[in-house]
Coordinates of C-alpha atoms and ligand atoms in Angstrom, one line a residue:
X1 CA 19.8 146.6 123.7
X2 CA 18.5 147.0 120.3
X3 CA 20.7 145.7 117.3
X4 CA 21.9 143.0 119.8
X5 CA 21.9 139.2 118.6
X6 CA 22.5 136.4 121.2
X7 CA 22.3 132.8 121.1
X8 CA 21.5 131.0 123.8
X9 CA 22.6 126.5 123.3
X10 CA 20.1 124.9 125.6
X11 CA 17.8 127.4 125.2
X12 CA 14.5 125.6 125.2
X13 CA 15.7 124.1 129.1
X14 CA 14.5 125.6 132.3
X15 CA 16.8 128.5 133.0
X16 CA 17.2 128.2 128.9
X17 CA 13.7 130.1 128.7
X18 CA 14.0 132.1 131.4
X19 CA 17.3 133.7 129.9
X20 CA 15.7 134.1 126.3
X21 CA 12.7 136.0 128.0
X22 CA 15.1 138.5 130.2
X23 CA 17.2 139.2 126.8
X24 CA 14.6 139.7 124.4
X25 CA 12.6 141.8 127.0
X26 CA 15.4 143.8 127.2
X27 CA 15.5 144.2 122.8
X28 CA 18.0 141.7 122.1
X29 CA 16.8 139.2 119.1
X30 CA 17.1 135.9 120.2
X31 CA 18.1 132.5 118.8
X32 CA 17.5 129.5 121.4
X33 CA 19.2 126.6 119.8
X34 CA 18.5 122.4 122.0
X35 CA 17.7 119.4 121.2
X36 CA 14.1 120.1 121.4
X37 CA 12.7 123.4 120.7
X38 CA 9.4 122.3 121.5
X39 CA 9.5 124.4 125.0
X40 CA 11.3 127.4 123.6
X41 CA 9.7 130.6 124.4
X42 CA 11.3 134.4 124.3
X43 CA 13.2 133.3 121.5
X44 CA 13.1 135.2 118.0
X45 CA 14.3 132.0 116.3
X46 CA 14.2 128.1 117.7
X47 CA 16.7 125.8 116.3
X48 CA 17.0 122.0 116.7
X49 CA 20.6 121.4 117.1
X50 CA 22.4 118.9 119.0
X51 CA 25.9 121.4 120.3
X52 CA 28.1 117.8 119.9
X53 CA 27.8 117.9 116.5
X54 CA 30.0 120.5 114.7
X55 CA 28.2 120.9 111.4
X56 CA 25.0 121.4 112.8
X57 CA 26.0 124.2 114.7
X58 CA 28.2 125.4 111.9
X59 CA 24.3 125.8 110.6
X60 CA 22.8 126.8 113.4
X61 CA 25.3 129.9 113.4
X62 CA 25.4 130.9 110.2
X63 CA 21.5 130.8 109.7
X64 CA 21.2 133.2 112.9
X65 CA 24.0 135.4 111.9
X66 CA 22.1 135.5 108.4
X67 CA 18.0 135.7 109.8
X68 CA 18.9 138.3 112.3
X69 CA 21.6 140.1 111.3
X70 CA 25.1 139.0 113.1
X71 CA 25.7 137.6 116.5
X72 CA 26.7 139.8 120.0
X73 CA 26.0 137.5 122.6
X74 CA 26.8 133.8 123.0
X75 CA 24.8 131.8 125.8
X76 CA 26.4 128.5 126.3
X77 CA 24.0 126.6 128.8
X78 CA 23.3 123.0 127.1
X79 CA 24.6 120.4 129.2
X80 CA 23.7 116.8 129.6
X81 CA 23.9 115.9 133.6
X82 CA 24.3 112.6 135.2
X83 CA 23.6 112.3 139.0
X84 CA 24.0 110.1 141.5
X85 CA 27.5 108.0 140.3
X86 CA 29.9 107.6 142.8
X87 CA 33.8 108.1 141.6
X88 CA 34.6 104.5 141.8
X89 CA 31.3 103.6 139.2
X90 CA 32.2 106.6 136.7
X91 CA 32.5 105.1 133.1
X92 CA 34.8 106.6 130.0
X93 CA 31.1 106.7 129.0
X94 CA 29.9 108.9 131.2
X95 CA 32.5 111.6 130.9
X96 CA 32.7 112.0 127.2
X97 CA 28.7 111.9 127.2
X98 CA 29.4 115.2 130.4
X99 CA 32.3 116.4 128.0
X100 CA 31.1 116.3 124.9
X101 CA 27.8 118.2 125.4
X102 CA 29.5 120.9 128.4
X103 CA 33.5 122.3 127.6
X104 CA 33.5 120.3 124.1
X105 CA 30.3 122.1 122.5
X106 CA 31.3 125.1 124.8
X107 CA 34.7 125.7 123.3
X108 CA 32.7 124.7 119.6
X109 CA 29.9 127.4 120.2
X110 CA 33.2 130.4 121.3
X111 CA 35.0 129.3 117.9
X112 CA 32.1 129.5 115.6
X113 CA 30.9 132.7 117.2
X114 CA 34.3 134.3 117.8
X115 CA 34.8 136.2 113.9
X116 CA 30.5 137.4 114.4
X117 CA 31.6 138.9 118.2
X118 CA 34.7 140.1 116.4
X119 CA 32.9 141.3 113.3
X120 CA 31.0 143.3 115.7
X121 CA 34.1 144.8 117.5
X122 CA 33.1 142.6 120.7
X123 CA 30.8 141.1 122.3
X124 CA 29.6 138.9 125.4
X125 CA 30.0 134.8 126.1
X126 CA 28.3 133.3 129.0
X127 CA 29.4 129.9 130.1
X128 CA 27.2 128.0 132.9
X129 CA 29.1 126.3 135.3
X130 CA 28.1 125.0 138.7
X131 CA 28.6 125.1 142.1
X132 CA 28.9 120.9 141.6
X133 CA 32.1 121.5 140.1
X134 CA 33.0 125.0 142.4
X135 CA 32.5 123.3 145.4
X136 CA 32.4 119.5 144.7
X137 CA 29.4 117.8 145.2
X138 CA 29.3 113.9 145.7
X139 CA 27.5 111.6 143.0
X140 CA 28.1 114.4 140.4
X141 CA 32.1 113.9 139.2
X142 CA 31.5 113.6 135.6
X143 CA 29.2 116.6 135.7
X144 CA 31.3 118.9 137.9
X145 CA 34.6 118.1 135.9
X146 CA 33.1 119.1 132.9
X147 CA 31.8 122.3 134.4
X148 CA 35.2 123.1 136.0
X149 CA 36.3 122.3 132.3
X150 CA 34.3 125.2 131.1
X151 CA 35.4 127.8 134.0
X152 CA 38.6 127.1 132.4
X153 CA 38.2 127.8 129.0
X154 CA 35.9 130.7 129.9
X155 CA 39.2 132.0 132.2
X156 CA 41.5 131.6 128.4
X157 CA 39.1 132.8 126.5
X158 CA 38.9 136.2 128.4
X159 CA 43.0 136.4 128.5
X160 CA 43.3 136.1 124.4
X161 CA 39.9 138.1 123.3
X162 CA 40.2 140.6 126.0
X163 CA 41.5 142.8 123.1
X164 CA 39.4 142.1 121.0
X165 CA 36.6 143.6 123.4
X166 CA 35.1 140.1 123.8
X167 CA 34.3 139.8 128.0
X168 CA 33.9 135.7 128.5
X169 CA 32.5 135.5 131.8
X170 CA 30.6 131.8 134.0
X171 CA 27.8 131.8 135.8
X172 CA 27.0 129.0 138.4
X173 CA 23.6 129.1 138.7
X174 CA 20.8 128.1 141.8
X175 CA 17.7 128.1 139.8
X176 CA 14.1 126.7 139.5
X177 CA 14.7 123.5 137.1
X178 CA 12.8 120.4 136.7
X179 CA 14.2 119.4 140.3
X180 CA 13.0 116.8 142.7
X181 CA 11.2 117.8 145.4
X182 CA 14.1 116.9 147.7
X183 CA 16.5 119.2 145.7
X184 CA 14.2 121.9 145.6
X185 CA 13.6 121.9 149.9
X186 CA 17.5 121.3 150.5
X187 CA 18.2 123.8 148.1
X188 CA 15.8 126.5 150.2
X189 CA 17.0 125.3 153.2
X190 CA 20.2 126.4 153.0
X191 CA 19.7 129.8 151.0
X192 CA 19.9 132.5 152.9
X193 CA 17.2 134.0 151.2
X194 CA 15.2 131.2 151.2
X195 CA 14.8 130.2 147.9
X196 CA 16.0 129.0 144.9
X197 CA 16.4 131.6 141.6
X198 CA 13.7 132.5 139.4
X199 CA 15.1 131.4 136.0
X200 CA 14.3 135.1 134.5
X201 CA 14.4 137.7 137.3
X202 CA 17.2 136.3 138.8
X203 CA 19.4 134.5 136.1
X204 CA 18.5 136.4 133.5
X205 CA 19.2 139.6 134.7
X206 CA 22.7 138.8 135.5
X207 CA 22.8 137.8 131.7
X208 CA 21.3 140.7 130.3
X209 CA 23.8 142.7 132.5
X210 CA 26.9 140.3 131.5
X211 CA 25.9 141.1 127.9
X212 CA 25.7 144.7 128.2
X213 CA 28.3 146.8 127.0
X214 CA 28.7 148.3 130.7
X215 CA 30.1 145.0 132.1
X216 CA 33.3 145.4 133.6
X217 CA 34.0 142.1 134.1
X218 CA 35.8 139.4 132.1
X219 CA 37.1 135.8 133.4
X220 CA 35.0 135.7 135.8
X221 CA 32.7 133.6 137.2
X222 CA 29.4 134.5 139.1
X223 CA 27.6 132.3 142.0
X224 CA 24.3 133.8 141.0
X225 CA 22.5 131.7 144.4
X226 CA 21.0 134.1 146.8
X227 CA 24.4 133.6 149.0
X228 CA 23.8 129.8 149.4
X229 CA 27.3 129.2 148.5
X230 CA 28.8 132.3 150.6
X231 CA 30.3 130.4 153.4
X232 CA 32.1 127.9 151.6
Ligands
LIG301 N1 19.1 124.9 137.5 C1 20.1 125.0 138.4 O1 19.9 125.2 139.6 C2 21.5 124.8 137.9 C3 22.6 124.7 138.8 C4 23.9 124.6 138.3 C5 24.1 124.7 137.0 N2 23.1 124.7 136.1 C6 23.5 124.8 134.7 O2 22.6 125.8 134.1 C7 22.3 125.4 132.7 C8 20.8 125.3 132.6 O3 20.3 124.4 133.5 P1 18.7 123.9 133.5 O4 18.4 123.7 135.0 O5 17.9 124.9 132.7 O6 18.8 122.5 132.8 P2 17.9 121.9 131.7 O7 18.2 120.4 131.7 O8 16.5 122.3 132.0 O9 18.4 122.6 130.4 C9 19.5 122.1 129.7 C10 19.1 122.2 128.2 O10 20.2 121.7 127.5 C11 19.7 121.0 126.4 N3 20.7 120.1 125.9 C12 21.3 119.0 126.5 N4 22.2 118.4 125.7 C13 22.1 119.1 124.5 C14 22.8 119.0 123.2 N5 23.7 118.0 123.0 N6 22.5 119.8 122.3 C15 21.6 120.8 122.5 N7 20.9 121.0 123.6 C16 21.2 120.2 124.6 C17 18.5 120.2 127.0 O11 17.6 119.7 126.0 C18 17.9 121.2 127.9 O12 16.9 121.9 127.2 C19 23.0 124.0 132.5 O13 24.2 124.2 131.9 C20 23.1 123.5 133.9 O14 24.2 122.6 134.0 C21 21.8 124.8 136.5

């Protein structure tokens, strides 16, 4: 998809680099923006940016719409996640730090970008969601409230941009990450395919096909898992 610009928040993480590596093999230019770009790779450009601050992505955005030429494709994936707190411990701290870095910088990330995708006459956004927050998953209420938060602006954001040619589509991912060993062998156990996704040939792909102009879709989200989630 040559011309194509996307940034990708969170872009240095596990699936992060995975997703940069599927788009720019398939000619996009890249931007991976995270707290630490240290582990970036696929990426065109690597920018430090923390997504819950609102004037360094204001940077972030302009210097990738300036070094490469616009933006086509927004990738929101950064997301701090707190495991294992039962509803009954769950602090006011612990759901604005869920928040703030999920549907907060997600909904930031779809304002700044919206007038480049416009520019453009459309474009692609990609929240990540979860199946935490699809499906509920104990110990993870902060987490999977924010993630439902984002299915929700992702659902809006497709009803008012629609006509501007601007498809806002989740995915709720079952990937490779920097898992225990625990989550990795429940995880396979109950795919039907018997593994977990590979962050580039399985997550990536949908991306790449999310951000192409023959994507049909729009408000939707995706359980890219291998069918793990199918009977639920
Ligand atoms: N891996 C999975 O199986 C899985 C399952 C469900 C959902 N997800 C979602 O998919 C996305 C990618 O997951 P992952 O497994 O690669 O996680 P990860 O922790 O490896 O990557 C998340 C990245 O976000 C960055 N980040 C966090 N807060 C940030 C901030 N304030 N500013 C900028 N960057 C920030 C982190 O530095 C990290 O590089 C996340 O949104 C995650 O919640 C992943």
């Amino acid at each position: 998809m040559p011309d194509q610009v996307a940034i990708v928040t969170g872009g240095a993480g596990d699936v992060g680099r995975g997703v940069c590596r599927a788009l720019s093999a398939a000619g996009v230019a890249v931007a991976a923006l995270d707290l630490d770009v240290s582990k970036a790779d696929g990426a065109e450009l690597a920018l430090e940016c923390d997504v819950t601050d609102h004037h360094a992505c204001a940077q972030a955005v302009d210097a990738v719409a300036s070094k490469l030429g616009g933006v086509s494709t927004l990738v929101n994936m950064a997301q701090a996640m707190l495991a294992g707190t039962p509803l009954l411990d769950l602090s006011a701290r612990d759901m604005r730090t869920e928040f703030e870095s999920g549907p907060n910088a997600t909904l930031r990330m779809m304002q700044l970008c919206y007038p480049h995708l416009k520019a453009r006459g459309g474009g692609a956004i990609i929240n990540f969601a979860s199946g935490a927050g699809t499906y509920g998953l104990p110990g993870l209420g902060a987490y999977a409230a924010a993630k439902e938060a984002i299915r929700g602006l992702t659902k809006v954001a497709a009803m008012e941009w629609g006509r501007d040619n601007i498809r806002v589509n989740a995915i709720c991912p079952v990937a490779t990450s920097d898992h225990s060993a625990d989550w990795v062998s429940q995880a396979v156990a109950v795919s039907p395919m018997g593994r977990v996704g590979d962050p580039e040939t399985d997550i990536g792909a949908v991306v790449v096909f999310l951000a192409g102009p023959g994507a049909f879709i729009n408000g939707r989200t995706l359980q890219v898992d291998g069918g793990s989630g199918a009977w639920r």
